[in-house]
Coordinates of C-alpha atoms in Angstrom, one line a residue:
M1 CA 67.8 146.3 157.9
M2 CA 70.6 144.0 158.3
Q3 CA 74.1 145.5 158.7
I4 CA 77.7 144.4 159.5
L5 CA 79.6 146.2 162.2
P6 CA 83.2 146.0 161.1
G7 CA 84.9 144.8 164.3
T8 CA 88.7 145.0 164.7
I9 CA 91.3 145.2 162.0
T10 CA 95.0 144.5 162.8
D11 CA 97.3 145.7 160.1
V12 CA 100.5 144.1 158.9
L13 CA 103.4 145.5 160.9
V14 CA 106.3 144.2 158.9
Y15 CA 106.2 144.8 155.2
G16 CA 105.4 141.6 153.2
Q17 CA 104.4 139.4 156.1
Y18 CA 101.0 137.7 156.8
T19 CA 100.2 139.1 160.3
G20 CA 97.0 141.0 159.6
S21 CA 93.7 140.0 161.1
I22 CA 90.0 140.9 161.0
T23 CA 88.0 139.9 164.2
A24 CA 84.9 140.6 166.2
C25 CA 82.7 141.6 163.4
T26 CA 79.0 141.6 164.4
V27 CA 75.6 141.7 162.5
T28 CA 72.7 143.9 163.5
G29 CA 69.1 144.0 162.1
S30 CA 68.8 140.2 162.0
T31 CA 69.1 137.3 164.4
G32 CA 70.6 134.7 162.2
P33 CA 72.0 132.2 162.2
F34 CA 74.5 133.6 159.6
T35 CA 76.9 132.3 157.0
Y36 CA 80.1 134.2 156.1
A37 CA 81.5 134.3 152.6
W38 CA 84.8 136.2 151.8
D39 CA 85.8 137.1 148.3
D40 CA 89.0 135.1 148.7
G41 CA 86.9 132.0 149.4
S42 CA 87.2 131.9 153.2
Q43 CA 84.0 131.2 155.2
E44 CA 85.3 132.1 158.7
A45 CA 83.8 134.9 160.7
D46 CA 87.3 136.0 162.0
R47 CA 90.3 136.1 159.7
Y48 CA 94.0 135.7 160.7
G49 CA 97.3 135.5 158.8
L50 CA 96.3 138.1 156.4
R51 CA 98.6 140.1 154.1
E52 CA 98.0 143.7 153.1
G53 CA 95.0 144.1 150.8
L54 CA 91.2 144.5 150.5
Y55 CA 88.9 141.8 151.8
G56 CA 85.2 141.7 150.9
L57 CA 82.8 140.0 153.4
T58 CA 79.2 138.9 152.6
V59 CA 77.0 137.8 155.6
T60 CA 73.7 135.9 154.8
D61 CA 70.9 135.2 157.3
M62 CA 70.2 131.5 156.9
V63 CA 66.5 132.0 157.7
T64 CA 65.5 135.1 155.9
L65 CA 68.3 134.9 153.3
E66 CA 68.9 138.6 153.8
E67 CA 72.5 139.7 153.0
A68 CA 74.9 142.4 154.2
E69 CA 78.3 143.3 152.7
H70 CA 81.4 145.1 154.0
T71 CA 84.9 145.6 152.6
Y72 CA 87.9 145.6 155.0
N73 CA 91.3 147.3 154.2
V74 CA 94.3 145.7 155.8
T75 CA 97.3 147.9 155.5
Q76 CA 101.0 147.3 156.1
N77 CA 104.0 149.4 157.1
D78 CA 106.4 150.4 154.3
P79 CA 109.9 148.9 154.3
I80 CA 112.4 150.9 156.1
S81 CA 114.4 153.2 153.8
V82 CA 116.6 156.3 154.0
E83 CA 114.7 159.1 152.3
T84 CA 117.4 161.7 152.8
P85 CA 120.9 160.7 153.9
G86 CA 122.6 162.7 156.6
T87 CA 124.9 165.5 155.5
V88 CA 128.5 164.5 155.3
T89 CA 131.3 166.9 156.2
D90 CA 134.7 165.8 155.0
A91 CA 137.6 165.8 157.4
A92 CA 140.3 168.4 157.4
F93 CA 143.7 167.3 156.1
R94 CA 145.1 164.8 158.6
I95 CA 142.6 165.8 161.3
A96 CA 139.6 163.8 162.6
S97 CA 137.1 166.5 162.0
G98 CA 134.6 164.8 159.6
S99 CA 131.0 164.4 160.5
I100 CA 127.7 162.8 159.5
G101 CA 124.4 164.5 160.1
P102 CA 121.0 162.9 161.0
P103 CA 119.2 161.1 158.1
V104 CA 115.5 161.2 157.3
V105 CA 114.2 157.6 157.6
I106 CA 110.8 156.4 156.5
G107 CA 108.9 153.1 156.7
G108 CA 108.7 150.5 159.5
D109 CA 106.8 151.5 162.6
G110 CA 108.6 154.8 162.9
A111 CA 110.5 153.9 166.1
Y112 CA 114.0 153.3 164.8
T113 CA 117.2 152.0 166.4
Y114 CA 120.6 152.8 165.1
K115 CA 124.1 151.5 165.4
W116 CA 127.3 151.7 163.4
R117 CA 129.3 148.8 162.0
D118 CA 132.6 150.3 163.2
W119 CA 131.1 151.3 166.6
L120 CA 128.2 149.0 167.7
A121 CA 127.9 150.8 171.0
H122 CA 127.0 154.1 169.4
Y123 CA 123.2 154.3 169.1
E124 CA 122.9 157.7 167.5
P125 CA 122.3 158.3 163.8
T126 CA 125.0 161.1 163.8
R127 CA 128.8 160.9 164.0
A128 CA 131.5 163.4 164.7
D129 CA 135.3 163.6 164.8
L130 CA 135.7 161.2 161.8
R131 CA 138.7 160.5 159.8
P132 CA 138.4 159.8 156.0
G133 CA 136.8 156.4 155.2
E134 CA 133.5 154.5 154.9
Y135 CA 131.0 154.4 157.7
V136 CA 127.9 152.0 157.7
L137 CA 124.8 153.0 159.6
I138 CA 122.5 150.0 160.6
I139 CA 118.8 150.9 160.9
N140 CA 116.1 148.7 162.5
D141 CA 112.7 149.3 164.1
T142 CA 110.9 147.8 167.1
V143 CA 108.7 145.4 165.1
G144 CA 111.4 143.6 163.3
S145 CA 111.3 145.2 159.9
A146 CA 114.1 144.2 157.5
T147 CA 117.4 145.8 158.5
V148 CA 118.6 148.7 156.3
L149 CA 122.3 149.5 155.8
H150 CA 123.4 152.9 154.6
T151 CA 127.0 153.6 153.7
Y152 CA 128.5 157.1 154.0
A153 CA 131.9 158.1 152.5
V154 CA 133.8 160.7 154.4
G155 CA 136.5 162.3 152.3
E156 CA 139.5 164.5 153.2
Y157 CA 140.1 168.1 152.1
E158 CA 143.4 169.2 150.7
P159 CA 145.7 171.1 153.1
L160 CA 144.6 174.6 153.8
A161 CA 147.1 177.1 152.3
I162 CA 147.7 180.7 151.5
S163 CA 148.6 180.0 147.9
I164 CA 149.1 183.6 146.7
A165 CA 150.0 186.2 149.3
G166 CA 148.6 189.7 148.7
A167 CA 150.7 192.3 147.0
I168 CA 152.3 194.8 149.4
S169 CA 152.3 198.6 148.8
H170 CA 155.0 200.1 151.0
V171 CA 154.7 203.4 152.8
S172 CA 155.9 206.0 150.4
V173 CA 156.6 208.7 153.0
K174 CA 158.4 207.8 156.2
G175 CA 156.0 207.9 159.1
D176 CA 152.8 208.0 157.1
A177 CA 150.0 205.4 157.2
T178 CA 149.7 204.7 153.5
G179 CA 150.8 201.1 153.3
K180 CA 148.5 198.5 151.9
I181 CA 148.2 194.7 151.6
G182 CA 146.1 193.4 148.7
P183 CA 143.8 190.4 148.8
S184 CA 145.4 186.9 149.2
V185 CA 144.3 183.7 147.5
F186 CA 143.5 180.7 149.6
S187 CA 143.3 177.1 148.6
G188 CA 142.5 173.7 150.1
G189 CA 140.3 173.2 153.1
S190 CA 136.5 173.5 153.0
S191 CA 136.6 176.9 151.1
D192 CA 134.4 178.7 153.7
Y193 CA 137.4 180.7 154.7
S194 CA 137.8 183.2 157.5
A195 CA 140.6 185.7 157.7
A196 CA 141.9 187.6 160.7
W197 CA 144.8 190.0 161.3
G198 CA 146.8 189.6 164.5
D199 CA 144.8 191.0 167.4
D200 CA 142.6 193.1 165.3
S201 CA 139.2 191.4 165.5
S202 CA 137.6 194.0 163.3
A203 CA 139.7 193.1 160.2
V204 CA 137.9 190.1 158.7
T205 CA 139.1 190.3 155.0
S206 CA 142.4 189.2 153.5
E207 CA 143.4 192.8 152.7
C208 CA 144.3 195.8 154.7
D209 CA 145.1 199.4 154.0
A210 CA 146.1 202.6 155.9
L211 CA 149.1 200.8 157.3
V212 CA 152.2 202.2 158.9
A213 CA 155.5 200.4 158.4
G214 CA 155.7 197.1 160.3
D215 CA 154.9 193.4 160.3
Y216 CA 151.3 192.1 159.9
T217 CA 150.2 188.5 160.4
L218 CA 147.3 187.1 158.3
T219 CA 145.6 184.0 159.7
V220 CA 143.2 182.0 157.6
T221 CA 140.8 179.3 158.9
D222 CA 138.0 177.3 157.5
G223 CA 134.8 175.5 158.6
C224 CA 136.1 172.0 158.7
G225 CA 138.8 172.6 161.3
S226 CA 141.9 172.7 159.1
T227 CA 145.1 173.7 160.8
P228 CA 145.1 177.6 160.6
Q229 CA 147.7 179.0 158.2
N230 CA 149.7 182.2 158.9
H231 CA 151.6 184.6 156.6
V232 CA 153.6 187.5 157.8
F233 CA 153.7 190.6 155.6
H234 CA 156.4 193.2 156.0
V235 CA 155.3 196.7 155.1
G236 CA 158.4 198.8 154.6
E237 CA 158.8 202.5 154.1
N238 CA 161.1 204.7 152.2
A239 CA 164.0 206.2 154.2
R240 CA 164.0 209.9 154.7
V241 CA 165.5 211.9 151.9
T242 CA 169.1 212.8 152.8
I243 CA 172.1 214.2 151.0
K244 CA 174.9 211.7 151.1
R245 CA 177.3 214.1 149.3
G246 CA 176.8 217.6 148.2
G247 CA 177.3 218.8 144.6
V248 CA 180.7 220.2 143.6
V249 CA 180.8 224.0 143.9
S250 CA 182.8 226.0 141.4
P251 CA 183.6 229.6 142.4
S252 CA 182.4 232.6 140.4
L253 CA 185.3 233.7 138.3
G254 CA 184.2 237.3 137.8
E255 CA 180.5 238.0 137.2
A256 CA 177.9 235.2 137.5
K257 CA 180.2 232.3 136.5
G258 CA 179.9 230.1 139.6
S259 CA 178.1 226.7 139.6
I260 CA 176.8 224.0 141.9
G261 CA 176.9 220.4 140.7
V262 CA 174.4 217.5 141.3
A263 CA 174.3 216.1 144.8
M264 CA 174.2 212.4 145.7
I265 CA 170.9 211.8 147.4
E266 CA 169.6 208.8 149.3
G267 CA 166.1 207.7 150.6
G268 CA 162.7 208.6 149.3
N269 CA 161.3 206.9 146.2
G270 CA 164.2 207.7 144.1
F271 CA 162.5 210.4 142.1
F272 CA 163.6 213.7 143.6
T273 CA 162.3 217.2 143.4
Y274 CA 164.4 220.4 144.0
A275 CA 163.5 223.9 145.1
W276 CA 166.1 226.7 145.6
D277 CA 165.6 229.5 148.1
D278 CA 166.7 232.3 145.8
N279 CA 164.3 231.3 143.0
V280 CA 161.4 228.9 143.5
A281 CA 160.9 228.6 139.8
I282 CA 164.2 226.8 139.5
T283 CA 163.6 223.0 139.9
S284 CA 166.9 221.7 138.5
A285 CA 169.3 219.6 140.5
S286 CA 172.3 221.8 139.6
R287 CA 172.9 225.5 139.1
T288 CA 175.1 227.6 136.8
A289 CA 175.8 231.3 136.2
L290 CA 175.9 232.0 139.9
D291 CA 177.2 235.1 141.6
E292 CA 179.1 234.9 144.9
G293 CA 176.7 234.0 147.7
V294 CA 174.9 231.4 149.8
Y295 CA 172.4 229.1 148.1
T296 CA 170.0 226.6 149.8
V297 CA 168.4 223.7 148.0
F298 CA 165.3 221.8 149.4
I299 CA 165.0 218.2 148.2
S300 CA 161.9 216.0 148.4
D301 CA 160.5 213.3 146.2
T302 CA 157.5 212.8 144.0
D303 CA 155.6 211.2 146.9
G304 CA 155.9 214.3 149.0
A305 CA 158.6 213.1 151.5
E306 CA 159.7 215.5 154.2
P307 CA 162.3 217.8 152.5
C308 CA 165.9 217.9 153.5
E309 CA 168.0 221.0 152.8
H310 CA 171.6 221.7 152.0
E311 CA 173.5 225.0 151.9
Y312 CA 176.1 225.8 149.4
T313 CA 178.5 228.8 149.5
V314 CA 179.7 230.1 146.1
S315 CA 182.9 232.2 146.6
K316 CA 184.2 234.8 144.1
H317 CA 187.6 234.2 142.6
Y318 CA 189.5 236.5 140.3
P319 CA 191.3 235.4 137.2
I320 CA 195.0 234.6 137.5
V321 CA 197.3 237.0 135.7
V322 CA 200.8 236.0 134.7
T323 CA 203.5 238.5 133.6
P324 CA 206.1 236.3 131.9
G325 CA 209.7 236.6 133.0
E326 CA 212.5 237.3 130.5
V327 CA 214.1 234.4 128.6
Q328 CA 217.9 234.0 128.2
P329 CA 218.8 231.9 125.2
S330 CA 221.1 228.9 125.3
I331 CA 224.6 229.7 124.1
G332 CA 226.5 227.1 122.1
L333 CA 225.4 224.2 119.9
G334 CA 223.7 221.5 122.0
A335 CA 224.2 223.6 125.1
D336 CA 221.6 223.6 127.9
N337 CA 222.2 226.9 129.7
G338 CA 219.0 228.8 128.8
I339 CA 217.2 230.5 131.6
I340 CA 213.5 231.6 132.1
F341 CA 213.5 234.2 134.8
P342 CA 210.7 234.4 137.4
S343 CA 207.3 235.5 136.3
T344 CA 205.0 237.8 138.2
V345 CA 201.7 236.1 139.2
S346 CA 198.6 237.7 140.8
G347 CA 194.9 237.1 141.3
D348 CA 192.5 234.6 143.1
S349 CA 193.7 233.5 146.5
G350 CA 197.3 234.3 146.0
A351 CA 198.4 230.7 146.7
F352 CA 199.6 229.2 143.4
Q353 CA 200.8 225.9 142.0
F354 CA 203.2 225.8 139.1
L355 CA 203.4 223.0 136.6
W356 CA 205.7 222.8 133.6
D357 CA 204.8 220.7 130.6
D358 CA 208.1 218.9 130.6
R359 CA 207.9 217.9 134.2
S360 CA 205.4 215.6 135.9
D361 CA 205.5 217.1 139.4
P362 CA 204.6 220.7 140.3
S363 CA 207.5 223.1 140.6
P364 CA 207.9 225.5 143.6
T365 CA 208.8 228.4 141.4
T366 CA 208.4 229.9 137.9
F367 CA 212.2 230.2 137.5
R368 CA 213.9 227.6 135.2
S369 CA 217.6 227.2 134.4
E370 CA 219.9 224.9 132.4
L371 CA 217.4 224.7 129.6
P372 CA 218.2 223.5 126.1
Y373 CA 216.6 225.0 123.0
G374 CA 212.8 224.4 123.0
H375 CA 209.3 225.5 123.8
Y376 CA 208.0 225.4 127.4
T377 CA 204.5 225.9 128.8
L378 CA 203.9 227.0 132.4
T379 CA 200.5 226.4 133.9
V380 CA 199.7 228.4 137.0
S381 CA 196.6 227.3 139.0
D382 CA 195.1 228.4 142.4
V383 CA 195.7 225.8 145.1
E384 CA 192.2 226.3 146.4
D385 CA 190.6 226.2 142.9
I386 CA 192.4 224.1 140.4
D387 CA 189.8 225.1 137.7
N388 CA 191.2 228.6 137.9
Y389 CA 194.4 228.6 136.0
A390 CA 196.4 230.5 133.4
E391 CA 199.0 229.3 130.8
V392 CA 202.2 231.0 129.5
Q393 CA 204.4 229.7 126.7
Y394 CA 208.1 230.4 126.5
T395 CA 210.6 229.8 123.7
V396 CA 214.3 229.3 124.7
K397 CA 216.4 230.1 121.6
Q398 CA 219.9 228.8 120.9
Y399 CA 223.0 230.8 119.6
K400 CA 226.4 229.6 118.6
K401 CA 227.9 232.5 120.4
P402 CA 226.6 235.2 122.6
P403 CA 224.7 237.9 120.6
P404 CA 226.6 241.1 120.2
K405 CA 226.2 243.7 122.9
R406 CA 224.9 247.1 122.0
P407 CA 227.6 249.8 122.1
A408 CA 227.6 251.9 125.0
H409 CA 226.6 255.5 124.4
R410 CA 229.3 258.0 125.2
L411 CA 228.4 261.1 127.2
R412 CA 229.8 264.1 125.5
L413 CA 230.3 267.1 127.7
P414 CA 230.3 270.6 126.3
G415 CA 233.6 272.0 125.4
F416 CA 235.2 268.6 124.8

């Protein structure tokens, strides 16, 4: 039986060209001579200058007229193309940090060469340290396929920034570790942000808690190499609760009449709490109805600051008692020769101040002379406690002439 042995097929290396060939085909099962008939009209045994396609061959024995057929498939390489462009990483703001990754190229003979329009001596399909701009990759192969150009656009990120700094919660009680820094908001850069706090490599988020008072530096970076951005947070703390000025103490005038006024307090959170040593149920800032004694107040704040204490001493004073002196009238119309004789004063500390309503300055004594007709008020106060005082009113009368004297009683002796 007559058969065709295919021989050698040379495929087309460059897409669209006529470089294929079919050679060295032989016939078995017959001795010939033979004729060759191709379906495209050629009558040659070997074929050259072929393009991609199917070629049918019929060989006929000229003696026996027996025939054999065979179809040849001449293939060709696909044109070079970029199936998947390399990954582009934009550059950081004003930094040459952009990059282009390797592309997936198909077609041609598979052995590709690369160069770049802006850097012809660079023969790799990847680039690094790029500034913003367009970069053209030139692709060829070893058999002369059509050159392929692929353009990449490298952009530039906005400047990396800490656009909103985290909210700070200060330490409420001095010395405690209760401070907190809330999450910050970042912007710009490549958005794959990383946060770090000073030398603490374990803190990798933009928030921190359990902080003592002090300064804390947040550093944010990104994946494209932007300039790191820092922000310093100051975590403060409330000052210790202290008494700047104690409350005014009023002595006890008799039984349970003393008082302690409101003190001026500094530090803490400004919302203060009070506890008194003589009665823990009393939480007011001031006291009234106090007996003579020593009273201690402990002051903290609503955050539980370390208390401070202040001691008050309530003394016991006695009411001032004034026994008015006699009054001598003024004699004569328009005269000013009235007299108020000294009063007797007792009580409290024994050191008194005298103030008459017709004088602006205190008087050293309760005695008055050269007085015209009128009403006079004497206020006697304790020099150690001006709130302890007593008032006495006098009236100096006026006569045209001295009042008559009472007749003297005669002593009658027996027998006279």
